[in-house]
Amino acid sequence: MQIDLRSDTVTKPTKAMLEAMMAAPVGDDVFGEDPSIIELENYAAALFGKEAAVFCPSGTMTNQIAIKVHTQPGDEVLCDVNSHIYNYEGGGISFNSGVQAKLLQGNEGRLSAEQIEANINGDYDWLTRTTLVSLENTVNRAGGSYYTIEQIKPIQALCKTKNLKLHLDGARIFNALAETGESTVDMGNCFDSISICLSKGLGAPVGSLLLGNKDFIKKARRVRKVFGGGMRQAGILAAAGLFALKNNVLRLKEDHYKAKKIEAVLKQLPFVESVNPVYTNIIIFHLKKEMMTGDAFEKKLAEQNIKVSAFGKQTLRMVTHLDFTEDMLDQSLKALQL
Ligand SMILES: *Cc1c(COP(=O)(O)O)cnc(C)c1O
């Protein structure tokens, strides 16, 4: 049995998902004529109480399109130091939009309204124009921590007062909502734009959606084309995404439960220095320098057919997901204790 805990992106489409893909009606989406993509976009927009959506190949593209539409070259976006848009999108903020990031040190990746307010530049010719705030929920690099809507509301109010746009990198927003029990519509109401990923915990092979009002999405479609993301008969992918949204959201709590089980075992291991708090499906832990390097640990698990990812020299990450079964959990827990 091969066990892959490197990321929740490693999931493969199930038979039922493949059947939905095979049956999908398609058309040319650049002409706006793919019925399956239109259905997915409408479904996702309604789910979050937004007017419209645009289907894209990746979450990097949906985030980068949002930044491009919300800003002008020379502007500044405020985001957490751990944010995906800054760390893992190849410098796209500057490359695609000519925008710079001001990095804030959040509380496990979460920013506060006070902190954001203190970092908004005044209106002087020599200061960078602050125009966008980007939040991430859950926060990948901070171990899957999440915001509640109550924590976001003051940020939304501040952005309104200060005339800033508010974007959500919601690659794992359904993991956050699974824990808080809050509604997608209430979450959607907090933001000008939202990016959601279908290919993470939801188990679709490809795809992300950018959500917003009609005017924003009209601009986003143009930028998607410029970025090379205009797809043709991609309805087969949209069908997988729709299947994922309809079938794989409610089960996310199982992934969280399995992550908690792994956390409990890791905490008992003599060579583990510490385990970051586990909130959702991401486990980040640190090894004792004198006892075990990250490389050695990776090798040790690889010998038992378990893949994990290095997240620094002494730090590793495991992510639970749809294809990580109960049996695999049992086997992993045993392997860790050897
Ligand atoms: C995975 C991820 C994305 C998007 O990544 P792609 O691989 O481009 O789809 C965006 N934000 C966060 C927090 C992510 O974890």
PDB file of C-alpha atoms and ligand atoms in Angstrom, residues 7-9 57-63 83-85 88-89 136-141 169-172 195 197 199-200 207-208 282 317, ligand 1:
ATOM      1  CA  SER A   7      -0.286  17.149   0.020  1.00  0.00           C
ATOM      2  CA  ASP A   8      -4.039  16.998  -0.478  1.00  0.00           C
ATOM      3  CA  THR A   9      -3.353  17.684  -4.161  1.00  0.00           C
ATOM      4  CA  PRO A  57      -6.761  25.848 -14.322  1.00  0.00           C
ATOM      5  CA  SER A  58      -5.188  26.578 -10.929  1.00  0.00           C
ATOM      6  CA  GLY A  59      -5.489  28.432  -7.642  1.00  0.00           C
ATOM      7  CA  THR A  60      -2.354  30.339  -8.495  1.00  0.00           C
ATOM      8  CA  MET A  61      -4.149  31.700 -11.543  1.00  0.00           C
ATOM      9  CA  THR A  62      -7.327  32.646  -9.654  1.00  0.00           C
ATOM     10  CA  ASN A  63      -5.287  34.486  -6.997  1.00  0.00           C
ATOM     11  CA  SER A  83       0.761  33.649   2.552  1.00  0.00           C
ATOM     12  CA  HIS A  84       0.654  31.467  -0.547  1.00  0.00           C
ATOM     13  CA  ILE A  85       0.304  34.495  -2.849  1.00  0.00           C
ATOM     14  CA  TYR A  88       4.376  29.966  -3.588  1.00  0.00           C
ATOM     15  CA  GLU A  89       3.241  31.789  -6.685  1.00  0.00           C
ATOM     16  CA  GLU A 136      -5.835  33.013   3.390  1.00  0.00           C
ATOM     17  CA  ASN A 137      -8.289  30.567   4.972  1.00  0.00           C
ATOM     18  CA  THR A 138      -7.137  28.005   5.990  1.00  0.00           C
ATOM     19  CA  VAL A 139      -3.499  29.087   6.187  1.00  0.00           C
ATOM     20  CA  ASN A 140      -1.346  26.437   4.535  1.00  0.00           C
ATOM     21  CA  ARG A 141       2.090  27.402   5.871  1.00  0.00           C
ATOM     22  CA  ASP A 169      -7.345  32.815  -0.964  1.00  0.00           C
ATOM     23  CA  GLY A 170      -9.797  30.101  -0.028  1.00  0.00           C
ATOM     24  CA  ALA A 171      -7.870  27.149  -1.444  1.00  0.00           C
ATOM     25  CA  ARG A 172      -9.030  25.236   1.642  1.00  0.00           C
ATOM     26  CA  SER A 195     -10.586  31.871  -4.865  1.00  0.00           C
ATOM     27  CA  CYS A 197      -9.631  25.148  -5.163  1.00  0.00           C
ATOM     28  CA  SER A 199      -8.116  19.982  -6.660  1.00  0.00           C
ATOM     29  CA  LYS A 200      -7.150  20.020  -2.966  1.00  0.00           C
ATOM     30  CA  GLY A 207      -9.337  23.477 -11.340  1.00  0.00           C
ATOM     31  CA  SER A 208     -10.095  26.504  -9.231  1.00  0.00           C
ATOM     32  CA  ILE A 282      -2.372  19.859   7.895  1.00  0.00           C
ATOM     33  CA  ARG A 317       4.498  18.413   6.775  1.00  0.00           C
TER      34      ARG A 317
HETATM   35  C1  LIG B   1      -2.654  25.073  -3.318  1.00  0.00           C
HETATM   36  C2  LIG B   1      -2.895  26.460  -2.919  1.00  0.00           C
HETATM   37  C3  LIG B   1      -3.178  27.453  -3.875  1.00  0.00           C
HETATM   38  C4  LIG B   1      -3.251  27.183  -5.357  1.00  0.00           C
HETATM   39  O1  LIG B   1      -2.308  26.339  -5.845  1.00  0.00           O
HETATM   40  P1  LIG B   1      -2.344  25.721  -7.321  1.00  0.00           P
HETATM   41  O2  LIG B   1      -1.414  24.579  -7.170  1.00  0.00           O
HETATM   42  O3  LIG B   1      -1.872  26.780  -8.217  1.00  0.00           O
HETATM   43  O4  LIG B   1      -3.737  25.309  -7.615  1.00  0.00           O
HETATM   44  C5  LIG B   1      -3.432  28.719  -3.418  1.00  0.00           C
HETATM   45  N1  LIG B   1      -3.397  29.007  -2.116  1.00  0.00           N
HETATM   46  C6  LIG B   1      -3.133  28.092  -1.174  1.00  0.00           C
HETATM   47  C7  LIG B   1      -3.155  28.478   0.251  1.00  0.00           C
HETATM   48  C8  LIG B   1      -2.857  26.786  -1.536  1.00  0.00           C
HETATM   49  O5  LIG B   1      -2.587  25.881  -0.593  1.00  0.00           O
END
